[in-house]
Amino acid sequence: SSGINAEYGGKSTLLGVLTHGVLDNGRGFARTKLFRHKHEIETGRTSSVGNDILGFDSTGGIVNQEDTHNSQDWKKICSQSSKVITFIDLAGHEKYLKTTIFGMTGH
């Protein structure tokens, strides 16, 4: 599966759980870790191209710390990791199709 699907498929929620180490509360708490805009939090929809990373140490342990992290923490995650996976979070709603296509072709 490519991870590209219709809106409300849980893409942002899954990435929030994986990269921030927090469980979702059933009301979208985990996905808010990825949202960058107020309207995304209000609507629960990703409208922009977002990305996050997940780092693993040499034993396979997850390097990311729980809760929030930003680009400064990316440096720390990368320096402590043997392997890093980059995730790109794209909008699923048809309204943001151009943004999604840009995100798919721009990375």
CSV table of N, CA, C and O in Angstrom, one decimal, residues 34-93:
chain,number,residue,atom,x,y,z
A,34,LEU,N,1.3,16.6,13.8
A,34,LEU,CA,1.8,16.9,12.5
A,34,LEU,C,1.3,18.2,11.9
A,34,LEU,O,1.8,18.7,10.9
A,35,PHE,N,0.1,18.6,12.3
A,35,PHE,CA,-0.5,19.8,11.7
A,35,PHE,C,0.3,21.1,12.0
A,35,PHE,O,0.8,21.3,13.0
A,36,ARG,N,0.3,21.9,10.9
A,36,ARG,CA,1.1,23.1,11.0
A,36,ARG,C,0.2,24.4,11.0
A,36,ARG,O,0.7,25.5,11.2
A,37,HIS,N,-1.1,24.2,10.6
A,37,HIS,CA,-2.0,25.3,10.5
A,37,HIS,C,-3.2,25.2,11.4
A,37,HIS,O,-3.7,24.1,11.6
A,38,LYS,N,-3.7,26.3,11.8
A,38,LYS,CA,-4.8,26.4,12.7
A,38,LYS,C,-6.0,25.7,12.1
A,38,LYS,O,-6.8,24.9,12.7
A,39,HIS,N,-6.3,26.0,10.8
A,39,HIS,CA,-7.4,25.4,10.1
A,39,HIS,C,-7.3,23.8,10.0
A,39,HIS,O,-8.3,23.1,10.0
A,40,GLU,N,-6.1,23.3,10.0
A,40,GLU,CA,-5.9,21.8,10.0
A,40,GLU,C,-6.4,21.3,11.3
A,40,GLU,O,-7.1,20.2,11.4
A,41,ILE,N,-6.1,21.9,12.4
A,41,ILE,CA,-6.5,21.5,13.7
A,41,ILE,C,-8.0,21.6,13.9
A,41,ILE,O,-8.7,20.7,14.4
A,42,GLU,N,-8.6,22.7,13.4
A,42,GLU,CA,-10.0,22.9,13.5
A,42,GLU,C,-10.8,21.9,12.6
A,42,GLU,O,-11.9,21.5,13.1
A,43,THR,N,-10.4,21.6,11.4
A,43,THR,CA,-11.1,20.7,10.5
A,43,THR,C,-10.7,19.2,10.7
A,43,THR,O,-11.4,18.3,10.3
A,44,GLY,N,-9.5,19.0,11.2
A,44,GLY,CA,-9.0,17.6,11.3
A,44,GLY,C,-8.4,17.1,10.0
A,44,GLY,O,-8.2,15.9,9.8
A,45,ARG,N,-8.3,18.0,9.0
A,45,ARG,CA,-7.8,17.6,7.7
A,45,ARG,C,-6.4,18.2,7.4
A,45,ARG,O,-6.1,19.4,7.7
A,46,THR,N,-5.5,17.4,6.9
A,46,THR,CA,-4.2,17.9,6.4
A,46,THR,C,-4.4,18.6,5.1
A,46,THR,O,-5.1,18.1,4.2
A,47,SER,N,-3.9,19.8,5.0
A,47,SER,CA,-4.1,20.6,3.8
A,47,SER,C,-2.7,21.0,3.2
A,47,SER,O,-2.7,21.6,2.1
A,48,SER,N,-1.7,20.6,3.9
A,48,SER,CA,-0.3,21.0,3.4
A,48,SER,C,0.5,19.7,3.3
A,48,SER,O,0.2,18.7,3.8
A,49,VAL,N,1.7,19.9,2.6
A,49,VAL,CA,2.6,18.8,2.6
A,49,VAL,C,3.5,18.9,3.9
A,49,VAL,O,4.1,19.9,4.2
A,50,GLY,N,3.4,17.8,4.6
A,50,GLY,CA,4.2,17.7,5.8
A,50,GLY,C,5.2,16.6,5.8
A,50,GLY,O,5.0,15.6,5.0
A,51,ASN,N,6.2,16.6,6.6
A,51,ASN,CA,7.1,15.5,6.7
A,51,ASN,C,7.6,15.4,8.1
A,51,ASN,O,7.6,16.3,8.9
A,52,ASP,N,8.0,14.1,8.5
A,52,ASP,CA,8.5,13.9,9.8
A,52,ASP,C,9.5,12.7,9.6
A,52,ASP,O,9.5,12.0,8.6
A,53,ILE,N,10.3,12.5,10.6
A,53,ILE,CA,11.3,11.4,10.6
A,53,ILE,C,11.1,10.4,11.8
A,53,ILE,O,10.6,10.8,12.8
A,54,LEU,N,11.6,9.2,11.6
A,54,LEU,CA,11.6,8.2,12.6
A,54,LEU,C,13.0,7.6,12.6
A,54,LEU,O,13.5,7.1,11.6
A,55,GLY,N,13.8,7.8,13.7
A,55,GLY,CA,15.1,7.3,13.8
A,55,GLY,C,15.3,6.1,14.6
A,55,GLY,O,14.6,5.8,15.6
A,56,PHE,N,16.2,5.2,14.2
A,56,PHE,CA,16.5,4.0,14.9
A,56,PHE,C,18.0,3.9,15.2
A,56,PHE,O,18.8,4.2,14.4
A,57,ASP,N,18.3,3.4,16.4
A,57,ASP,CA,19.7,3.3,16.8
A,57,ASP,C,20.2,1.9,16.3
A,57,ASP,O,19.5,1.2,15.6
A,58,SER,N,21.5,1.6,16.6
A,58,SER,CA,22.1,0.4,16.0
A,58,SER,C,21.5,-0.9,16.5
A,58,SER,O,21.7,-1.9,15.8
A,59,THR,N,20.7,-0.8,17.6
A,59,THR,CA,20.0,-2.1,18.0
A,59,THR,C,18.6,-2.1,17.6
A,59,THR,O,17.9,-3.1,17.9
A,60,GLY,N,18.2,-1.1,16.8
A,60,GLY,CA,16.8,-1.1,16.3
A,60,GLY,C,15.8,-0.4,17.2
A,60,GLY,O,14.6,-0.4,16.9
A,61,GLY,N,16.3,0.2,18.3
A,61,GLY,CA,15.5,1.0,19.1
A,61,GLY,C,15.1,2.3,18.5
A,61,GLY,O,15.9,2.9,17.8
A,62,ILE,N,13.9,2.8,18.9
A,62,ILE,CA,13.4,4.1,18.3
A,62,ILE,C,14.1,5.2,19.1
A,62,ILE,O,14.2,5.2,20.3
A,63,VAL,N,14.7,6.2,18.3
A,63,VAL,CA,15.4,7.3,18.9
A,63,VAL,C,14.5,8.4,19.2
A,63,VAL,O,14.7,9.1,20.2
A,64,ASN,N,13.4,8.6,18.5
A,64,ASN,CA,12.5,9.7,18.7
A,64,ASN,C,12.0,9.8,20.1
A,64,ASN,O,11.7,8.7,20.7
A,65,GLN,N,11.9,11.0,20.7
A,65,GLN,CA,11.3,11.1,22.0
A,65,GLN,C,9.8,11.3,21.9
A,65,GLN,O,9.3,11.8,20.9
A,66,GLU,N,9.1,11.0,23.0
A,66,GLU,CA,7.7,11.2,23.0
A,66,GLU,C,7.3,12.7,22.9
A,66,GLU,O,8.1,13.6,23.2
A,67,ASP,N,6.1,12.9,22.4
A,67,ASP,CA,5.5,14.2,22.3
A,67,ASP,C,6.1,15.0,21.2
A,67,ASP,O,6.5,14.5,20.2
A,68,THR,N,6.2,16.3,21.3
A,68,THR,CA,6.5,17.2,20.2
A,68,THR,C,8.0,17.2,19.9
A,68,THR,O,8.8,17.0,20.8
A,69,HIS,N,8.3,17.4,18.7
A,69,HIS,CA,9.7,17.6,18.3
A,69,HIS,C,9.6,18.5,17.0
A,69,HIS,O,8.7,18.5,16.3
A,70,ASN,N,10.7,19.2,16.7
A,70,ASN,CA,10.7,20.1,15.6
A,70,ASN,C,12.0,19.9,14.8
A,70,ASN,O,12.8,19.0,15.1
A,71,SER,N,12.3,20.8,13.9
A,71,SER,CA,13.5,20.7,13.1
A,71,SER,C,14.8,20.6,13.9
A,71,SER,O,15.8,20.0,13.5
A,72,GLN,N,14.9,21.3,15.0
A,72,GLN,CA,16.1,21.3,15.8
A,72,GLN,C,16.2,19.9,16.4
A,72,GLN,O,17.3,19.4,16.5
A,73,ASP,N,15.1,19.2,16.8
A,73,ASP,CA,15.2,17.9,17.2
A,73,ASP,C,15.5,16.9,16.1
A,73,ASP,O,16.1,15.8,16.4
A,74,TRP,N,15.3,17.2,14.9
A,74,TRP,CA,15.6,16.4,13.8
A,74,TRP,C,17.1,16.2,13.8
A,74,TRP,O,17.6,15.1,13.5
A,75,LYS,N,17.9,17.2,14.0
A,75,LYS,CA,19.4,17.1,14.1
A,75,LYS,C,19.8,16.1,15.1
A,75,LYS,O,20.7,15.3,14.9
A,76,LYS,N,19.1,16.2,16.3
A,76,LYS,CA,19.5,15.3,17.4
A,76,LYS,C,19.1,13.9,17.0
A,76,LYS,O,19.9,12.9,17.3
A,77,ILE,N,17.9,13.7,16.5
A,77,ILE,CA,17.4,12.4,16.1
A,77,ILE,C,18.4,11.8,15.1
A,77,ILE,O,18.8,10.6,15.2
A,78,CYS,N,18.8,12.5,14.0
A,78,CYS,CA,19.7,12.0,13.0
A,78,CYS,C,21.1,11.7,13.6
A,78,CYS,O,21.7,10.7,13.2
A,79,SER,N,21.6,12.5,14.5
A,79,SER,CA,22.9,12.3,15.0
A,79,SER,C,22.9,11.0,15.9
A,79,SER,O,24.0,10.4,16.1
A,80,GLN,N,21.8,10.6,16.5
A,80,GLN,CA,21.7,9.5,17.4
A,80,GLN,C,21.3,8.2,16.7
A,80,GLN,O,21.2,7.2,17.3
A,81,SER,N,21.0,8.3,15.4
A,81,SER,CA,20.4,7.2,14.7
A,81,SER,C,21.4,6.5,13.7
A,81,SER,O,22.2,7.2,13.1
A,82,SER,N,21.2,5.2,13.6
A,82,SER,CA,21.9,4.5,12.5
A,82,SER,C,21.1,4.5,11.2
A,82,SER,O,21.7,4.4,10.2
A,83,LYS,N,19.8,4.5,11.4
A,83,LYS,CA,18.9,4.6,10.2
A,83,LYS,C,17.8,5.6,10.5
A,83,LYS,O,17.3,5.7,11.6
A,84,VAL,N,17.4,6.3,9.5
A,84,VAL,CA,16.3,7.3,9.6
A,84,VAL,C,15.3,7.1,8.4
A,84,VAL,O,15.7,7.0,7.3
A,85,ILE,N,14.0,7.0,8.8
A,85,ILE,CA,13.0,7.0,7.8
A,85,ILE,C,12.3,8.3,7.7
A,85,ILE,O,11.9,8.9,8.7
A,86,THR,N,12.1,8.9,6.5
A,86,THR,CA,11.4,10.1,6.3
A,86,THR,C,10.0,9.8,5.8
A,86,THR,O,9.9,9.0,4.8
A,87,PHE,N,9.0,10.4,6.4
A,87,PHE,CA,7.6,10.2,6.0
A,87,PHE,C,7.1,11.5,5.4
A,87,PHE,O,7.4,12.6,6.0
A,88,ILE,N,6.4,11.4,4.3
A,88,ILE,CA,5.7,12.6,3.8
A,88,ILE,C,4.2,12.4,4.0
A,88,ILE,O,3.6,11.4,3.5
A,89,ASP,N,3.6,13.4,4.6
A,89,ASP,CA,2.2,13.4,4.9
A,89,ASP,C,1.5,14.3,3.9
A,89,ASP,O,1.8,15.5,3.8
A,90,LEU,N,0.6,13.7,3.2
A,90,LEU,CA,-0.2,14.4,2.2
A,90,LEU,C,-1.6,14.5,2.5
A,90,LEU,O,-2.2,13.6,3.2
A,91,ALA,N,-2.3,15.5,1.9
A,91,ALA,CA,-3.7,15.7,2.1
A,91,ALA,C,-4.5,14.6,1.4
A,91,ALA,O,-4.1,14.1,0.3
A,92,GLY,N,-5.6,14.1,2.0
A,92,GLY,CA,-6.4,13.1,1.3
A,92,GLY,C,-7.7,13.7,0.7
A,92,GLY,O,-8.3,13.1,-0.1
A,93,HIS,N,-8.1,14.9,1.2
A,93,HIS,CA,-9.3,15.5,0.7
A,93,HIS,C,-9.1,16.0,-0.7
A,93,HIS,O,-8.1,16.6,-1.1
